Short mmCIF file of C-alpha atoms and ligand atoms in Angstrom, two decimals:
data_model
loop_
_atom_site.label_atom_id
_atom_site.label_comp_id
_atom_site.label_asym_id
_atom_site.label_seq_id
_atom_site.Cartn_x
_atom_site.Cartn_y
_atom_site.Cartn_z
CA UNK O 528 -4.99 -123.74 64.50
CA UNK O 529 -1.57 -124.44 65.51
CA UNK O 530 0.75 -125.34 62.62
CA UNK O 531 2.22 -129.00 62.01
CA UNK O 532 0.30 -129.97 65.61
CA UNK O 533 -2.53 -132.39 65.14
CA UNK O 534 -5.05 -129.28 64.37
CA UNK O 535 -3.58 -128.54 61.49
CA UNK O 536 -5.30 -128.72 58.43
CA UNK O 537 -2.55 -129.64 56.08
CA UNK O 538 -2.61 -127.60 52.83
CA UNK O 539 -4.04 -131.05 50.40
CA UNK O 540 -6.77 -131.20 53.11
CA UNK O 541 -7.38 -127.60 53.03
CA UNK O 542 -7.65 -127.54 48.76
CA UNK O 543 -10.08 -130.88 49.32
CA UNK O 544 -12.18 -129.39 50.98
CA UNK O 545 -12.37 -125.85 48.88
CA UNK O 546 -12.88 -128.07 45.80
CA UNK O 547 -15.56 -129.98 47.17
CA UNK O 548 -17.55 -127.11 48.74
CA UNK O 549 -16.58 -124.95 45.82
CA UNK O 550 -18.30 -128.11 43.81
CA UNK O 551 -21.40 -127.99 45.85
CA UNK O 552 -22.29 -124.47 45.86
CA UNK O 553 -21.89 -124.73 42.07
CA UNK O 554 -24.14 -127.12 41.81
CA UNK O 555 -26.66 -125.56 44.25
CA UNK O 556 -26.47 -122.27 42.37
CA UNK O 557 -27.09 -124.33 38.58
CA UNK O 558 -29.72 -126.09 40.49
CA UNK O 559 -31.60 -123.63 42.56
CA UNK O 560 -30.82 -120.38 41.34
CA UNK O 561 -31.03 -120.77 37.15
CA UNK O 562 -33.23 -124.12 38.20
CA UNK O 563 -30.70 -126.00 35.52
CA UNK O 564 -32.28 -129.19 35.09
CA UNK O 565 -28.97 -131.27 35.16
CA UNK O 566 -27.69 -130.05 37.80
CA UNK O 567 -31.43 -130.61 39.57
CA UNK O 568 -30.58 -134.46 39.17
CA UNK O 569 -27.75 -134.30 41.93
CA UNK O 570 -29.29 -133.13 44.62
CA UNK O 571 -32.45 -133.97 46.47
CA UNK O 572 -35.17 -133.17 43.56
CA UNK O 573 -32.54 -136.03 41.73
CA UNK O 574 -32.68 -138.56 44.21
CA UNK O 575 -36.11 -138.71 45.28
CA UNK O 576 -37.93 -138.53 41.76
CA UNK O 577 -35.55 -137.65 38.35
CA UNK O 578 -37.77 -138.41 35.84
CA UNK O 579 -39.86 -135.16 35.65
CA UNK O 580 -36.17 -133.57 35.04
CA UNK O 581 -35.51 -136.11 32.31
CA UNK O 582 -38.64 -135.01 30.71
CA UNK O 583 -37.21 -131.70 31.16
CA UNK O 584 -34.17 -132.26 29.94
CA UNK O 585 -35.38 -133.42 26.62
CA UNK O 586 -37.21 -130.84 26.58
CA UNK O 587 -34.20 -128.99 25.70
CA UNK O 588 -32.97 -130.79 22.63
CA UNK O 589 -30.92 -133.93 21.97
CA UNK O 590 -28.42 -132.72 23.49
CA UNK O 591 -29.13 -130.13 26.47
CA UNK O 592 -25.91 -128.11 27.38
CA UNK O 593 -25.22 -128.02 30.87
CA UNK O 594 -23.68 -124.39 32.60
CA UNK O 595 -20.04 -126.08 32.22
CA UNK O 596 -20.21 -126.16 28.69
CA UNK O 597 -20.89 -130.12 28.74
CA UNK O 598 -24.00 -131.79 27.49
CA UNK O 599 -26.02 -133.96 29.35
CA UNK O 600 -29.12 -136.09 27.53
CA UNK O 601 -32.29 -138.16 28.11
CA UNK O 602 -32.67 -139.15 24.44
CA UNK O 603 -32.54 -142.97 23.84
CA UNK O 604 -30.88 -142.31 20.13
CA UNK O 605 -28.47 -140.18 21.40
CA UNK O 606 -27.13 -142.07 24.78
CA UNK O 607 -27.17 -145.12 22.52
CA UNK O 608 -25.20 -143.56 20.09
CA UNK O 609 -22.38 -142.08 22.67
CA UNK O 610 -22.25 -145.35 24.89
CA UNK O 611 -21.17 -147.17 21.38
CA UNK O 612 -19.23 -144.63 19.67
CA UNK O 613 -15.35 -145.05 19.02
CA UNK O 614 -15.05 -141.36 19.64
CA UNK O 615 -16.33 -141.21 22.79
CA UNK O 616 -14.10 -142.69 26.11
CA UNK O 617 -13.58 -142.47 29.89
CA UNK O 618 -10.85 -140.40 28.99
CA UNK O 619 -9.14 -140.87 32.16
CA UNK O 620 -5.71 -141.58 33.70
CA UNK O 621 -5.52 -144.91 33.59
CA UNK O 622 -2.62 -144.81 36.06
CA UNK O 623 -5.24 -144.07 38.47
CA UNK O 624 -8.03 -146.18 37.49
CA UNK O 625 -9.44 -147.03 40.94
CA UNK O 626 -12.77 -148.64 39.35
CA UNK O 627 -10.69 -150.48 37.10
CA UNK O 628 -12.61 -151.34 33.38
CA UNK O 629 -15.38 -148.31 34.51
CA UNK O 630 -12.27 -146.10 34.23
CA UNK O 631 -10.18 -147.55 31.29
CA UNK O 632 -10.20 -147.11 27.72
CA UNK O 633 -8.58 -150.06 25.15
CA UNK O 634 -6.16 -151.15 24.79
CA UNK O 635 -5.88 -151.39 28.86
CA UNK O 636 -9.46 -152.06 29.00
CA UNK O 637 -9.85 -154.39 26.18
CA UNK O 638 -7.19 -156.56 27.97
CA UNK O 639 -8.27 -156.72 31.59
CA UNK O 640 -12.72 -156.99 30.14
CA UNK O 641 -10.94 -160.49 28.01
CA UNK O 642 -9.87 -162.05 31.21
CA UNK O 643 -12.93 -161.54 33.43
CA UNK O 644 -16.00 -161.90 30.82
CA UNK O 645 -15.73 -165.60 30.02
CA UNK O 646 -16.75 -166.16 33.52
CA UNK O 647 -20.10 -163.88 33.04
CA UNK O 648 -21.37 -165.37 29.69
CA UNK O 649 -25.18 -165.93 28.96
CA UNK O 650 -23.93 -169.55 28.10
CA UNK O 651 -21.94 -169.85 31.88
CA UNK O 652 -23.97 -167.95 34.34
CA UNK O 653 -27.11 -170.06 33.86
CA UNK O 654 -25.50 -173.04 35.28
CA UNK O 655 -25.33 -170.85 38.45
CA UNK O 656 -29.35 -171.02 38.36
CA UNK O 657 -29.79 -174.18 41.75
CA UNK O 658 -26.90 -172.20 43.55
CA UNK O 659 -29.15 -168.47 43.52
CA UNK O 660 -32.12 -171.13 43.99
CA UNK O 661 -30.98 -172.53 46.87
CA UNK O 662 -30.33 -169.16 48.61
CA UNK O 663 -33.52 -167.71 47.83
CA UNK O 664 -35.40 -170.56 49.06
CA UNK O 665 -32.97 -170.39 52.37
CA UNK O 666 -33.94 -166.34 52.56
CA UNK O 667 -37.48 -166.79 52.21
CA UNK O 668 -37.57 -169.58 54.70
CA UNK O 669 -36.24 -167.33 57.53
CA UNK O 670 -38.01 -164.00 56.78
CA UNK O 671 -40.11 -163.14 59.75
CA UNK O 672 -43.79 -164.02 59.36
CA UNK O 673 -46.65 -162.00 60.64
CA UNK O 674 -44.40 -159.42 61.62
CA UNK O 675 -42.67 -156.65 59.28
CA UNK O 676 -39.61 -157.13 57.88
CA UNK O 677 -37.13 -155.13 55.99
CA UNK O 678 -36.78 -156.19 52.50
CA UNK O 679 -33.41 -154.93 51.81
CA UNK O 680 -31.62 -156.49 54.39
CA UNK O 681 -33.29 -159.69 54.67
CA UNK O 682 -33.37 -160.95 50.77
CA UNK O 683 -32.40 -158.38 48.46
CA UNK O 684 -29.01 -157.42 49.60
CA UNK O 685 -27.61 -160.86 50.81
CA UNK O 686 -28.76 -163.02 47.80
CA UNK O 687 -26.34 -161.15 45.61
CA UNK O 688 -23.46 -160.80 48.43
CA UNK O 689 -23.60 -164.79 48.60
CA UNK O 690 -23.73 -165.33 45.02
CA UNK O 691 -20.71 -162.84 43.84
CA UNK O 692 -18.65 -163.76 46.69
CA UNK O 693 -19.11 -167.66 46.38
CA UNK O 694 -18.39 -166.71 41.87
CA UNK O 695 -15.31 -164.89 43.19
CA UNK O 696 -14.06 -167.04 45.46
CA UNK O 697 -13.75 -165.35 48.65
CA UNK O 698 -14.39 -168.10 51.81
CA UNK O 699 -16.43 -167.14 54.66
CA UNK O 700 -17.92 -163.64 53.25
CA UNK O 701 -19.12 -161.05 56.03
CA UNK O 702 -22.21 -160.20 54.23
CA UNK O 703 -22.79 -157.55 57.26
CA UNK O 704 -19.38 -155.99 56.10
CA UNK O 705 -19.61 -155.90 52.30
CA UNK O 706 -23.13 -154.44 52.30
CA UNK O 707 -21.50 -151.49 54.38
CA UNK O 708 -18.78 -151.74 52.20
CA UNK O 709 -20.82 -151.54 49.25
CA UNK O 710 -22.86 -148.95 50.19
CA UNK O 711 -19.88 -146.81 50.75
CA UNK O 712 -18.58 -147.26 47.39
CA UNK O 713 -21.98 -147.10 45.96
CA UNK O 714 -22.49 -143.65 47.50
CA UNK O 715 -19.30 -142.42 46.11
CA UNK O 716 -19.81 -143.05 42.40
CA UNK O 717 -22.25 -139.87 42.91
CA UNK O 718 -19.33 -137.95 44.82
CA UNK O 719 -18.30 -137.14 47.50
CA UNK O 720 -20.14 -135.50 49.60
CA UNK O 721 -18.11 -134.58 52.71
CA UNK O 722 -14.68 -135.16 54.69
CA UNK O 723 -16.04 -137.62 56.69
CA UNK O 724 -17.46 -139.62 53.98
CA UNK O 725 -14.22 -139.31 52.20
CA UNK O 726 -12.53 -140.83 55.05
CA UNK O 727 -15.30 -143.57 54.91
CA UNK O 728 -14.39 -144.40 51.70
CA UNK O 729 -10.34 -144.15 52.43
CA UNK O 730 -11.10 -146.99 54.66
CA UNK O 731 -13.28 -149.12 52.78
CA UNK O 732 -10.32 -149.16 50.00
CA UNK O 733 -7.93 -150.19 52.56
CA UNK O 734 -10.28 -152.86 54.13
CA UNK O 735 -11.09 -154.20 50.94
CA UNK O 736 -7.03 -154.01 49.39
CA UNK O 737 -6.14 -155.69 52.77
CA UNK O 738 -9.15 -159.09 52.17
CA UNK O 739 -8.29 -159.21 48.84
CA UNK O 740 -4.65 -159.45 49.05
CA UNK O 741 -4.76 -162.11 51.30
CA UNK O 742 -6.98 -164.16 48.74
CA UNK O 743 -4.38 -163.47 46.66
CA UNK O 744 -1.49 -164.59 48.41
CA UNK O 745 -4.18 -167.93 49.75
CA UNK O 746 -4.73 -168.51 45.91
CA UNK O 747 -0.86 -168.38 45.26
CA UNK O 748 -0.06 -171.09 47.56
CA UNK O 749 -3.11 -172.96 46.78
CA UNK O 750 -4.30 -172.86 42.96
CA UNK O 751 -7.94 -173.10 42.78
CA UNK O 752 -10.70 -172.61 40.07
CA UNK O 753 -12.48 -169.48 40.80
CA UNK O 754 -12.46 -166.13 39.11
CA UNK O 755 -9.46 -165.19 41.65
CA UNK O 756 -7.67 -167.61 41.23
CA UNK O 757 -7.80 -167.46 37.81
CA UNK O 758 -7.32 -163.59 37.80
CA UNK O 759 -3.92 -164.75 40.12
CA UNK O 760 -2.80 -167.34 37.68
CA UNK O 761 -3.44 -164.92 34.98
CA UNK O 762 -0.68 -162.43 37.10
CA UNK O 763 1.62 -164.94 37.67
CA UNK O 764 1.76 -166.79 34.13
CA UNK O 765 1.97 -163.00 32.66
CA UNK O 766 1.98 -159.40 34.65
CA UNK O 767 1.37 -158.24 31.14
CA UNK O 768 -1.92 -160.03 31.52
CA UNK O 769 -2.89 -157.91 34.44
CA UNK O 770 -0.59 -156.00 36.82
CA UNK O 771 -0.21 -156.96 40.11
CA UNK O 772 -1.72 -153.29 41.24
CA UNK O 773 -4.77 -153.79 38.63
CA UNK O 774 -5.62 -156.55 40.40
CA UNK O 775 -7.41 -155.12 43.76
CA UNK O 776 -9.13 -152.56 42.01
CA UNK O 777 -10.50 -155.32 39.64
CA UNK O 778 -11.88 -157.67 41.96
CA UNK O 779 -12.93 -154.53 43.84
CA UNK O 780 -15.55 -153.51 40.91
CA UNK O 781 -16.74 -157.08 40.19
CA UNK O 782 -17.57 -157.24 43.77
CA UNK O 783 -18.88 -154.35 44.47
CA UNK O 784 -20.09 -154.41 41.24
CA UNK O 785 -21.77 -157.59 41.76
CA UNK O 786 -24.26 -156.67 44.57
CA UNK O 787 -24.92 -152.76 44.92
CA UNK O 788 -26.89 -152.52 41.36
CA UNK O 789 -29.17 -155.86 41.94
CA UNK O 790 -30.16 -155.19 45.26
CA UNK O 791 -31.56 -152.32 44.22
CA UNK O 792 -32.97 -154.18 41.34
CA UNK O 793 -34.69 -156.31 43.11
CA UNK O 794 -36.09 -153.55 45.64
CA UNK O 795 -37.15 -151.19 43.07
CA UNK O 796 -39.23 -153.98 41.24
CA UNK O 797 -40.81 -155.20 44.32
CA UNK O 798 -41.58 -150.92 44.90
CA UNK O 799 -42.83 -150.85 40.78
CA UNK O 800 -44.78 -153.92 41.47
CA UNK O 801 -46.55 -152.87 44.56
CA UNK O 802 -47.65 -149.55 43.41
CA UNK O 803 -49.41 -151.15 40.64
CA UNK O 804 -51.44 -153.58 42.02
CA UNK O 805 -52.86 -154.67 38.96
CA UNK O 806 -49.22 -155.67 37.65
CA UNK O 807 -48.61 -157.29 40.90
CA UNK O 808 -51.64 -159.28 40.58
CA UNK O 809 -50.90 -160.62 37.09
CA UNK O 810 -47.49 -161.29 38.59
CA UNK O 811 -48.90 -163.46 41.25
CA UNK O 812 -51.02 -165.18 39.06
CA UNK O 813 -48.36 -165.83 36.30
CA UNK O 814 -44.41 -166.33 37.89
CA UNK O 815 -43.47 -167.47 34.91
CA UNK O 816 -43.67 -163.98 33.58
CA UNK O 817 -40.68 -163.21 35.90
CA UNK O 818 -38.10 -162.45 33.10
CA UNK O 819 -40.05 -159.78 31.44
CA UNK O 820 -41.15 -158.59 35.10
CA UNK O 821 -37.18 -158.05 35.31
CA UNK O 822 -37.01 -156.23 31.68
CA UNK O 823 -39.27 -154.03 32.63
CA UNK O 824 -38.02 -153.09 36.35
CA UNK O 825 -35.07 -152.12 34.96
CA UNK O 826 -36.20 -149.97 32.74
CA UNK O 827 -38.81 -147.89 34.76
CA UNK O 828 -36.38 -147.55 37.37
CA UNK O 829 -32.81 -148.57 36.69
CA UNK O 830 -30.30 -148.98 39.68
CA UNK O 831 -27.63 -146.93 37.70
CA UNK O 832 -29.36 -143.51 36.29
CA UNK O 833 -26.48 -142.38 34.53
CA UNK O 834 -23.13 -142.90 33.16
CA UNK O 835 -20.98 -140.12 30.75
CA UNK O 836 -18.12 -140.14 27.61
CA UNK O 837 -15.79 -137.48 27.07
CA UNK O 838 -15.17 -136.63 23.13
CA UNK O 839 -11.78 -138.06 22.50
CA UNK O 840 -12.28 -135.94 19.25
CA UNK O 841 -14.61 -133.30 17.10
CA UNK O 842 -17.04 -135.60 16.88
CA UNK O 843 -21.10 -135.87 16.32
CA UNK O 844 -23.74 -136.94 18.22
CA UNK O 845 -27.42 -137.41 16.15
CA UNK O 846 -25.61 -134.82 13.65
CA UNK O 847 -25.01 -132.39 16.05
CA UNK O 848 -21.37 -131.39 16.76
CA UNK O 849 -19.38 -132.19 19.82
CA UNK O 850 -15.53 -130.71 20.47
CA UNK O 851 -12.47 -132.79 21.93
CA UNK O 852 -13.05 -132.78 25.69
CA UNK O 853 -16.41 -131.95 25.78
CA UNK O 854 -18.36 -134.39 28.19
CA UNK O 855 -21.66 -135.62 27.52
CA UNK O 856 -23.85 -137.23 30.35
CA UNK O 857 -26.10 -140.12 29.37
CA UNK O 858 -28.55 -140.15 31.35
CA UNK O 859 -29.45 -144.14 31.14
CA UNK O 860 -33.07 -143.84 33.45
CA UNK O 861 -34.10 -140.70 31.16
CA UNK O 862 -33.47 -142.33 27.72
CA UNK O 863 -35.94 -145.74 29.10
CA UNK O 864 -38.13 -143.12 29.80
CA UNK O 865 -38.09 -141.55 25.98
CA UNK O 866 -41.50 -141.43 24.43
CA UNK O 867 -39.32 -141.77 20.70
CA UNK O 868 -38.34 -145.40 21.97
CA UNK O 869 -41.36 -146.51 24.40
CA UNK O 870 -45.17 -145.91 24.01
CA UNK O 871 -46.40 -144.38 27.22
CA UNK O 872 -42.80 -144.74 28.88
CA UNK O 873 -44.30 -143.86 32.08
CA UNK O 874 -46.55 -146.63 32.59
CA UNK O 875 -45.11 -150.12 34.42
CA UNK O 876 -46.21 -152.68 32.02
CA UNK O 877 -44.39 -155.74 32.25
CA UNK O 878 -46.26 -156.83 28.94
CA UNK O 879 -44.45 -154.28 27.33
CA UNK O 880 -43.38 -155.86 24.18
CA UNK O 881 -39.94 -153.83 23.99
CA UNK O 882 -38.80 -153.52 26.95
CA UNK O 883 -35.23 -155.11 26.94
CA UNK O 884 -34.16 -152.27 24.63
CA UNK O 885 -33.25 -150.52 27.61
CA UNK O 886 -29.99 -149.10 28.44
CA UNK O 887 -30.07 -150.06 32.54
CA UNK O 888 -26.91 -152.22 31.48
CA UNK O 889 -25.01 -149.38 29.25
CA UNK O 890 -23.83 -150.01 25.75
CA UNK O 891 -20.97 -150.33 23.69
CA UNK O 892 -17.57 -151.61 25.10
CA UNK O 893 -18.38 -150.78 28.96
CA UNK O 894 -21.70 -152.77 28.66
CA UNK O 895 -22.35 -154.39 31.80
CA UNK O 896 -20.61 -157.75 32.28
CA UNK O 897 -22.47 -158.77 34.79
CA UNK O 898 -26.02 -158.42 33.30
CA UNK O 899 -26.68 -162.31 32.52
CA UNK O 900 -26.12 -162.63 36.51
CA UNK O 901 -28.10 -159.98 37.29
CA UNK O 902 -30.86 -160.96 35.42
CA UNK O 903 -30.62 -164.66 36.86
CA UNK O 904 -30.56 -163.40 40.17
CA UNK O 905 -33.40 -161.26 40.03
CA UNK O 906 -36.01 -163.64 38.18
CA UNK O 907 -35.19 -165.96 40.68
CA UNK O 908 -36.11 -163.79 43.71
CA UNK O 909 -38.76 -161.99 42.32
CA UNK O 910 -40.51 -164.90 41.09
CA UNK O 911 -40.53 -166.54 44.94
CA UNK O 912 -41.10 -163.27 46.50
CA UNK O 913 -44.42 -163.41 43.53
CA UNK O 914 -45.17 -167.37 44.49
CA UNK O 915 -44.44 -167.42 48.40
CA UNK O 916 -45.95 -163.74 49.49
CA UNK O 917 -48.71 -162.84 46.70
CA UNK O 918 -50.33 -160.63 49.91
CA UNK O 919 -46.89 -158.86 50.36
CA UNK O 920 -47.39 -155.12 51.44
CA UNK O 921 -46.15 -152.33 52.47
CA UNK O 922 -45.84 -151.75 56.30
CA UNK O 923 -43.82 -148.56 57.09
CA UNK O 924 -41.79 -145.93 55.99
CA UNK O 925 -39.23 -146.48 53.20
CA UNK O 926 -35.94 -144.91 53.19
CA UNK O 927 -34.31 -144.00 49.75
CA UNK O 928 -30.37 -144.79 49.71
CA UNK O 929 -28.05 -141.50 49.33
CA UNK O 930 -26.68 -140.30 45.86
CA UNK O 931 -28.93 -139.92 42.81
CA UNK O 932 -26.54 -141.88 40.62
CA UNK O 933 -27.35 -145.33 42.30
CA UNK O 934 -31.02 -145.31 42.73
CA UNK O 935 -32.54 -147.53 45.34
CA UNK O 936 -34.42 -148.47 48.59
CA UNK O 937 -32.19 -148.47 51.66
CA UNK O 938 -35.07 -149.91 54.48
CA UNK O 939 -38.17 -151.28 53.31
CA UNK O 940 -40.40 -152.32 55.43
CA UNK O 941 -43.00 -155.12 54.36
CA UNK O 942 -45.53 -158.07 55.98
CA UNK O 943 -46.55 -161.05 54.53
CA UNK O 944 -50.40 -161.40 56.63
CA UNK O 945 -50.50 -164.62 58.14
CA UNK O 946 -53.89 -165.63 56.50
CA UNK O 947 -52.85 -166.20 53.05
CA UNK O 948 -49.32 -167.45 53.93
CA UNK O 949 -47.68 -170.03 51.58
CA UNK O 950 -44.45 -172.09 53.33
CA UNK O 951 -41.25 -173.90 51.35
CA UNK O 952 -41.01 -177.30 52.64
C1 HEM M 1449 -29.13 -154.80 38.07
C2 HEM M 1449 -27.88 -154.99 38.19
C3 HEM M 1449 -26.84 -154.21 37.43
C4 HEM M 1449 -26.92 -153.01 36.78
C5 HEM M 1449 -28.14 -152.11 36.64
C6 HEM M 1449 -25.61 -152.74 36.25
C7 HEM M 1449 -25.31 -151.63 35.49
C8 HEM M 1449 -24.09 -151.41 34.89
C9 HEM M 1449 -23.79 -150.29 34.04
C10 HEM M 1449 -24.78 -149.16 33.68
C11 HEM M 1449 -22.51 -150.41 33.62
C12 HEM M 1449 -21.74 -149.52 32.66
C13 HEM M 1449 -21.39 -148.16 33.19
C14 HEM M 1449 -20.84 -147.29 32.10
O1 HEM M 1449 -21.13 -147.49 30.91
O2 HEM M 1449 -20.10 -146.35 32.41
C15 HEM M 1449 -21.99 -151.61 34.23
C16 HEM M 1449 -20.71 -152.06 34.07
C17 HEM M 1449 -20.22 -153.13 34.76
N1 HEM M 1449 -20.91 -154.03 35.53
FE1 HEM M 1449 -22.85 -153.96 35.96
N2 HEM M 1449 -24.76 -153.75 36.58
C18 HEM M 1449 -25.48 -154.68 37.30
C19 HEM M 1449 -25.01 -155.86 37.83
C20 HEM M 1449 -23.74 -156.30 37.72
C21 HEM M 1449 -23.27 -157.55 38.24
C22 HEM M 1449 -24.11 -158.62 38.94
C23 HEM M 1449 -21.95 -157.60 37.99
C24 HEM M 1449 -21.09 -158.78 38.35
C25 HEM M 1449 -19.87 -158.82 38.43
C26 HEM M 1449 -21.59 -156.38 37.28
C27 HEM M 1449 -20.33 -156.03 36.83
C28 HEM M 1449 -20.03 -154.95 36.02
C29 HEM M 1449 -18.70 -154.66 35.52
C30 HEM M 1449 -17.44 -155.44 35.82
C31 HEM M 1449 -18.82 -153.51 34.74
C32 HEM M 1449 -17.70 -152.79 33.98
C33 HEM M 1449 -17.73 -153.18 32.53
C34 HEM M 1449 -16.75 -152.40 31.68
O3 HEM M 1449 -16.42 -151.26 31.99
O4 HEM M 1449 -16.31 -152.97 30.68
N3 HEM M 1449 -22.71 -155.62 37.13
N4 HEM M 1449 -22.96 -152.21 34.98
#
């Protein structure tokens, strides 16, 4: 290649992409070669079924060291213990924190969490209840009928796009554009997995940096009474409060945020449900069991599988020791799967008695802020999808999203038979 002509690999490039192959072949090696169970759960064995290596993983211990001298576990006790410990952080640069709270410790994270969670309450969100309504009665009125349709795109990816944009405040929201966009993002948590998805992402920062900073500079001009606005006001009254170049990556996550987990709520449940007709049935015969129907989706098969803490100390996990720096990887769909904190944890039961003691949502100070939503959201669309398609099926070939840390349905293809067909007037 000729040097400094458009050819040339420059020598960042050229490192980025050692790294990330070097990263890969690790993995493969762990994963294929010694058959290390946590490094199983990033690749393909991950992705389309984890929860035989969460089995296997406990297997193991409490905490199962992984070939990087980490520690990765499946135990409820355990994840629950790290999520809420004070000796456990992100323990990143903050400088850099591109997914904002997700990559802050306190004091920086304790001060940006206090001006976005009053918004999110369990005592707010349910006045949002006839707004989600209202769009799940409008998505369920212009499903196709008698034909298959993909359940994904046509009610459990836009009902969350319209509700976090309209919370947010961003007017006229490309729900086209975000879902790409989210998906982008969404795949990334997992990592990267090649240049051109790297570049994919490069421009899905800038795209999103460029919308929201026009908001901001709209919201500047002309005040208004939405989480932006208040997150400008905030800025303006105070940088202390939040810095101006906090501020995209902020309303970045709550977006983002905001709709790639519940879709996949929503489509996982509606997979759950289906494959066990007899919970779909007493579904169908009783909506109003919708909020445990949610508790339970989310834990057999949680949108985010796993989160991690580095040791900001020696510390202890379950009496077992843990040095400064070491990482430990909670794995959040393993631990709802522990047979120490659920009877039978592989069944689908959405009687099950216990099943908000899940940790879907996290725990400790990075517990999701956005759960109340989410759960809102979700009873509301799963109890119409229950009430207007009780015959719903499957009618084609599902395609599982990429990544193993976000775990989801990408297409999924489903007919309501005309027979039994109820309508929304
Ligand atoms: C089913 C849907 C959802 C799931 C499964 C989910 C899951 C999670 C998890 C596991 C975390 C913590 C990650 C960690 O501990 O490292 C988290 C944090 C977060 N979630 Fe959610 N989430 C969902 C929906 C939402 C919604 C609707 C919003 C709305 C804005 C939202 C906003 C956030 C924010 C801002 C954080 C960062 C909190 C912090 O670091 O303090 N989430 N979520």
């Amino acid at each position: 290649m000729r040097k400094g002509g458009t050819m040339a690999i420059g020598r960042q490039q050229l490192a980025f992409i050692k790294e990330l192959y070097g990263t890969r072949l690790r993995i493969s090696y762990h994963a294929y070669v010694r058959r290390e169970p946590a490094a199983l759960l990033h690749l393909e064995p991950g992705r389309q079924d984890p929860y035989p290596i969460y089995r296997r993983i406990r297997e193991r211990g409490v905490l199962a060291p992984t070939p990087l001298g980490n520690y990765v576990t499946a135990s409820h006790a355990a994840c629950d213990e790290v999520l809420r410990s004070r000796s456990f952080g992100v323990g990143q640069d903050g400088r850099d924190a591109q997914l904002s709270l997700l990559d802050l410790d306190p004091p920086d994270h304790t001060r940006l969490r206090r001006l976005v969670a009053p918004d999110f309450t369990s005592r707010k969100i349910p006045a949002f209840g006839p707004r989600v309504q209202a769009v799940v009665d409008d998505l369920i009125r212009t499903v196709p009928r008698d034909q298959p349709f993909d359940l994904v795109s046509s009610l459990a990816a836009p009902l969350p796009i319209a509700v976090i944009t309209d919370l947010l405040g961003i007017p006229d929201a490309n729900a086209e554009e975000f879902a790409m966009h989210g998906t982008r993002f969404g795949s990334a948590l997992g990592g990267i997995q090649s240049i051109a998805h790297a570049r994919e992402l490069a421009a899905t920062r800038a795209r999103l940096a460029e919308i929201f900073t026009e908001i901001f500079e709209l919201r500047r001009q002309h005040p208004q009474d939405d989480l932006i606005g208040r997150i400008v006001a905030a800025n303006e009254n105070s940088p202390e409060a939040v810095r101006p170049e906090e501020m995209v990556p902020l309303c970045t996550l709550l977006l983002i945020a905001g709709f790639e987990t519940t879709v996949n709520l929503i489509g996982n449940t509606v997979l759950a449900l289906l494959s066990h007709p007899d919970q779909w049935r007493l579904f169908t015969e009783q909506p109003e069991l919708a909020e445990q129907v949610v508790e339970e989706g989310l834990r057999y098969d949680p949108p985010v599988q796993r989160t991690g803490r580095v040791a900001m100390s020696d510390t202890e996990v379950l009496g077992r020791p843990v040095a400064k720096g070491q990482f430990v990887m909670t794995a959040l769909g393993g631990a709802n799967r522990d047979p120490a904190a659920f009877d039978d944890p592989d069944r689908f039961d959405i009687n099950r008695s216990n099943a908000n003691e899940h940790l879907s949502f996290s725990g400790g100070i990075h517990y999701c802020v956005g759960a109340p939503l989410a759960r809102l959201e979700a009873a509301i669309a799963l109890r119409a999808i229950a009430t207007e398609f009780p015959d719903l099926r499957e009618a084609g070939k599902r395609v599982r999203r990429p990544g193993s840390l976000i775990r989801g349905i990408q297409e999924f293809p489903v007919l309501v038979p005309a027979a039994r067909r109820t309508t929304i007037v």
